mmCIF file of C-alpha atoms in Angstrom:
data_model
loop_
_atom_site.group_PDB
_atom_site.id
_atom_site.type_symbol
_atom_site.label_atom_id
_atom_site.label_comp_id
_atom_site.label_asym_id
_atom_site.label_seq_id
_atom_site.Cartn_x
_atom_site.Cartn_y
_atom_site.Cartn_z
ATOM 1 C CA PHE Q 1271 -0.022 -0.030 0.010
ATOM 2 C CA ARG Q 1272 1.300 3.462 -0.870
ATOM 3 C CA SER Q 1273 -1.532 5.393 0.756
ATOM 4 C CA THR Q 1274 -1.494 6.343 4.423
ATOM 5 C CA GLU Q 1275 -4.715 5.482 6.157
ATOM 6 C CA ILE Q 1276 -6.988 8.267 7.547
ATOM 7 C CA THR Q 1277 -7.536 7.080 11.039
ATOM 8 C CA ALA Q 1278 -9.902 9.845 12.388
ATOM 9 C CA ALA Q 1279 -13.479 10.605 11.529
ATOM 10 C CA ILE Q 1280 -15.994 13.083 13.084
ATOM 11 C CA GLU Q 1281 -19.595 12.219 13.938
ATOM 12 C CA ASP Q 1282 -22.017 13.570 11.239
ATOM 13 C CA VAL Q 1283 -19.140 14.573 8.888
ATOM 14 C CA ALA Q 1284 -18.491 12.602 5.666
ATOM 15 C CA TYR Q 1285 -15.399 10.459 5.710
ATOM 16 C CA SER Q 1286 -13.516 9.223 2.614
ATOM 17 C CA TYR Q 1287 -10.340 7.296 2.058
ATOM 18 C CA LYS Q 1288 -8.903 6.474 -1.401
ATOM 19 C CA VAL Q 1289 -6.546 3.449 -1.358
ATOM 20 C CA THR Q 1290 -3.449 3.366 -3.489
ATOM 21 C CA ALA Q 1291 -0.918 0.558 -3.945
ATOM 22 C CA SER Q 1292 1.577 -0.629 -6.483
ATOM 23 C CA ASP Q 1293 2.760 -4.036 -7.757
ATOM 24 C CA GLU Q 1294 6.419 -4.710 -8.301
ATOM 25 C CA GLU Q 1295 5.643 -6.398 -11.651
ATOM 26 C CA GLY Q 1296 3.229 -3.732 -12.714
ATOM 27 C CA ASP Q 1297 0.180 -6.065 -12.560
ATOM 28 C CA ALA Q 1298 -3.239 -4.463 -12.159
ATOM 29 C CA LEU Q 1299 -4.515 -4.510 -8.553
ATOM 30 C CA THR Q 1300 -7.951 -5.289 -7.177
ATOM 31 C CA PHE Q 1301 -8.958 -3.655 -3.846
ATOM 32 C CA ALA Q 1302 -11.431 -4.960 -1.385
ATOM 33 C CA ALA Q 1303 -12.672 -4.179 2.152
ATOM 34 C CA THR Q 1304 -12.917 -7.313 4.227
ATOM 35 C CA THR Q 1305 -13.778 -5.516 7.578
ATOM 36 C CA LEU Q 1306 -15.696 -2.245 7.718
ATOM 37 C CA PRO Q 1307 -18.054 -0.734 10.308
ATOM 38 C CA THR Q 1308 -21.654 -0.645 9.104
ATOM 39 C CA TRP Q 1309 -21.556 3.148 8.332
ATOM 40 C CA LEU Q 1310 -18.654 2.707 5.840
ATOM 41 C CA LYS Q 1311 -19.027 1.341 2.305
ATOM 42 C CA PHE Q 1312 -16.516 0.225 -0.269
ATOM 43 C CA PHE Q 1313 -16.902 1.900 -3.657
ATOM 44 C CA GLU Q 1314 -15.041 0.143 -6.492
ATOM 45 C CA PRO Q 1315 -12.348 0.474 -7.530
ATOM 46 C CA ASP Q 1316 -10.514 1.950 -4.498
ATOM 47 C CA THR Q 1317 -12.604 4.158 -2.075
ATOM 48 C CA ILE Q 1318 -14.268 3.728 1.292
ATOM 49 C CA ARG Q 1319 -16.670 6.346 2.461
ATOM 50 C CA GLY Q 1320 -19.590 7.122 4.711
ATOM 51 C CA THR Q 1321 -20.861 9.332 7.440
ATOM 52 C CA PRO Q 1322 -20.757 8.113 11.077
ATOM 53 C CA ASN Q 1323 -23.562 9.015 13.513
ATOM 54 C CA ASN Q 1324 -23.571 9.267 17.281
ATOM 55 C CA ASP Q 1325 -23.913 5.435 17.651
ATOM 56 C CA ASP Q 1326 -20.600 5.061 15.794
ATOM 57 C CA VAL Q 1327 -18.493 7.138 18.161
ATOM 58 C CA GLY Q 1328 -15.359 5.246 19.318
ATOM 59 C CA ASP Q 1329 -12.846 2.932 17.772
ATOM 60 C CA THR Q 1330 -13.502 0.377 15.086
ATOM 61 C CA LEU Q 1331 -11.366 -1.900 12.860
ATOM 62 C CA VAL Q 1332 -10.860 -1.381 9.082
ATOM 63 C CA VAL Q 1333 -9.195 -4.068 6.959
ATOM 64 C CA LEU Q 1334 -8.542 -3.513 3.273
ATOM 65 C CA THR Q 1335 -6.777 -5.741 0.730
ATOM 66 C CA ALA Q 1336 -4.942 -5.286 -2.452
ATOM 67 C CA SER Q 1337 -4.453 -8.304 -4.835
ATOM 68 C CA ASP Q 1338 -2.770 -8.829 -8.172
ATOM 69 C CA GLY Q 1339 -4.554 -12.148 -8.554
ATOM 70 C CA ILE Q 1340 -1.614 -14.118 -7.152
ATOM 71 C CA ALA Q 1341 -0.668 -12.401 -3.944
ATOM 72 C CA THR Q 1342 -2.717 -10.322 -1.569
ATOM 73 C CA VAL Q 1343 -1.533 -7.759 1.019
ATOM 74 C CA THR Q 1344 -3.553 -6.249 3.835
ATOM 75 C CA GLN Q 1345 -3.861 -2.851 5.310
ATOM 76 C CA SER Q 1346 -5.450 -2.846 8.850
ATOM 77 C CA PHE Q 1347 -6.006 0.136 11.028
ATOM 78 C CA ALA Q 1348 -8.118 1.508 13.899
ATOM 79 C CA LEU Q 1349 -10.548 4.235 12.766
ATOM 80 C CA THR Q 1350 -11.626 6.553 15.626
ATOM 81 C CA VAL Q 1351 -14.941 8.405 15.295
ATOM 82 C CA GLU Q 1352 -14.890 11.545 17.472
ATOM 83 C CA ASN Q 1353 -18.087 12.734 19.126
ATOM 84 C CA THR Q 1354 -19.769 16.101 18.334
ATOM 85 C CA ASN Q 1355 -22.276 17.763 20.565
ATOM 86 C CA ASP Q 1356 -25.834 17.022 19.407
ATOM 87 C CA ALA Q 1357 -28.707 19.384 20.344
ATOM 88 C CA PRO Q 1358 -31.213 17.970 22.734
ATOM 89 C CA SER Q 1359 -34.723 17.292 21.563
ATOM 90 C CA PRO Q 1360 -37.302 20.029 22.308
ATOM 91 C CA PHE Q 1361 -39.182 19.707 25.601
ATOM 92 C CA ASP Q 1362 -42.941 19.509 25.570
ATOM 93 C CA LEU Q 1363 -44.484 22.138 27.952
ATOM 94 C CA LEU Q 1364 -47.791 20.874 29.146
ATOM 95 C CA ALA Q 1365 -48.666 23.386 31.777
ATOM 96 C CA PRO Q 1366 -49.251 26.251 32.180
ATOM 97 C CA GLY Q 1367 -50.823 26.697 28.791
ATOM 98 C CA ASN Q 1368 -51.263 30.244 27.686
ATOM 99 C CA LYS Q 1369 -51.587 31.640 31.209
ATOM 100 C CA ALA Q 1370 -49.320 31.071 34.198
ATOM 101 C CA ILE Q 1371 -50.861 29.340 37.187
ATOM 102 C CA ILE Q 1372 -49.854 31.150 40.367
ATOM 103 C CA SER Q 1373 -50.635 29.372 43.593
ATOM 104 C CA ASP Q 1374 -49.186 30.054 46.968
ATOM 105 C CA ASP Q 1375 -46.754 32.543 45.368
ATOM 106 C CA ASN Q 1376 -45.412 29.928 43.018
ATOM 107 C CA ILE Q 1377 -45.769 29.334 39.299
ATOM 108 C CA GLU Q 1378 -46.329 25.634 38.463
ATOM 109 C CA PHE Q 1379 -44.869 24.025 35.370
ATOM 110 C CA ILE Q 1380 -45.375 20.506 33.971
ATOM 111 C CA TRP Q 1381 -43.458 19.242 30.940
ATOM 112 C CA ARG Q 1382 -42.082 16.178 29.283
ATOM 113 C CA PRO Q 1383 -38.206 16.650 29.442
ATOM 114 C CA SER Q 1384 -35.811 16.938 26.492
ATOM 115 C CA ASN Q 1385 -33.619 13.954 25.560
ATOM 116 C CA ASP Q 1386 -29.921 14.640 25.171
ATOM 117 C CA ILE Q 1387 -28.140 11.896 23.321
ATOM 118 C CA ASP Q 1388 -24.812 13.118 24.744
ATOM 119 C CA ASP Q 1389 -26.100 12.979 28.307
ATOM 120 C CA ASP Q 1390 -25.322 16.567 29.010
ATOM 121 C CA ILE Q 1391 -27.025 18.267 31.962
ATOM 122 C CA LEU Q 1392 -29.708 20.582 30.467
ATOM 123 C CA ASN Q 1393 -30.526 24.063 31.624
ATOM 124 C CA TYR Q 1394 -34.132 25.050 31.318
ATOM 125 C CA THR Q 1395 -35.050 28.763 31.045
ATOM 126 C CA PHE Q 1396 -38.658 29.948 31.495
ATOM 127 C CA TYR Q 1397 -39.680 33.381 30.140
ATOM 128 C CA ILE Q 1398 -42.756 34.642 31.746
ATOM 129 C CA GLU Q 1399 -44.499 36.746 28.989
ATOM 130 C CA GLY Q 1400 -46.222 39.917 30.019
ATOM 131 C CA THR Q 1401 -44.090 40.171 33.261
ATOM 132 C CA ASN Q 1402 -40.708 40.797 31.623
ATOM 133 C CA SER Q 1403 -39.309 38.101 33.905
ATOM 134 C CA PHE Q 1404 -37.593 34.794 33.511
ATOM 135 C CA PHE Q 1405 -36.291 32.018 35.577
ATOM 136 C CA SER Q 1406 -33.419 29.745 34.750
ATOM 137 C CA ASP Q 1407 -32.324 26.535 36.565
ATOM 138 C CA THR Q 1408 -30.275 23.480 35.812
ATOM 139 C CA ILE Q 1409 -32.481 20.486 36.440
ATOM 140 C CA ASP Q 1410 -30.579 17.234 36.361
ATOM 141 C CA VAL Q 1411 -33.032 14.567 35.202
ATOM 142 C CA ALA Q 1412 -32.135 11.105 33.879
ATOM 143 C CA ASP Q 1413 -33.355 10.213 30.386
ATOM 144 C CA THR Q 1414 -37.014 9.579 31.142
ATOM 145 C CA GLU Q 1415 -40.389 9.797 29.585
ATOM 146 C CA GLU Q 1416 -41.782 10.764 33.030
ATOM 147 C CA LEU Q 1417 -43.435 14.150 33.436
ATOM 148 C CA ILE Q 1418 -41.485 16.834 35.261
ATOM 149 C CA TYR Q 1419 -43.287 18.850 37.890
ATOM 150 C CA TYR Q 1420 -41.572 22.070 38.819
ATOM 151 C CA SER Q 1421 -42.605 24.971 41.021
ATOM 152 C CA ILE Q 1422 -40.905 28.348 40.739
ATOM 153 C CA PRO Q 1423 -41.147 30.790 43.710
ATOM 154 C CA VAL Q 1424 -42.439 34.048 42.273
ATOM 155 C CA GLN Q 1425 -39.853 36.086 44.323
ATOM 156 C CA GLU Q 1426 -37.004 34.220 42.393
ATOM 157 C CA LEU Q 1427 -38.093 35.562 39.018
ATOM 158 C CA ILE Q 1428 -35.545 37.836 37.396
ATOM 159 C CA ASP Q 1429 -36.792 41.165 36.129
ATOM 160 C CA ILE Q 1430 -35.517 41.842 32.673
ATOM 161 C CA SER Q 1431 -36.992 45.213 32.023
#
């Protein structure tokens, strides 16, 4: 093999590696991929390419061959897919609807939480329309489909006027 393998890929970014090799007798070579991760495909005559996603982050083995019909040589390497930060899914605010519910000097919220595939801690910010106020808090919730019930003390609202 004359080509130097490309051993790094980035999640959600196209990866491509064109294989080159030469034969001492000048015979034509045929390339093949004997071991590839599922996100990579071999395109004849000499290229592997694909786009890894979040599930592909980490190390994987790639094995390529070059053959002149008599002898076969192998190029093996570890390909590392680096993670990128993925945006969390939107959260689904269930209450209050169009009007804040204030009870006992608290505003009550109910929502279905966001899902963050990277397991980052999410920060939720609530803007209270018509009051020029907002409230921000980091709420550490495990990946769950459970509803979140949260009460904000009115005195903790931050005036942004």
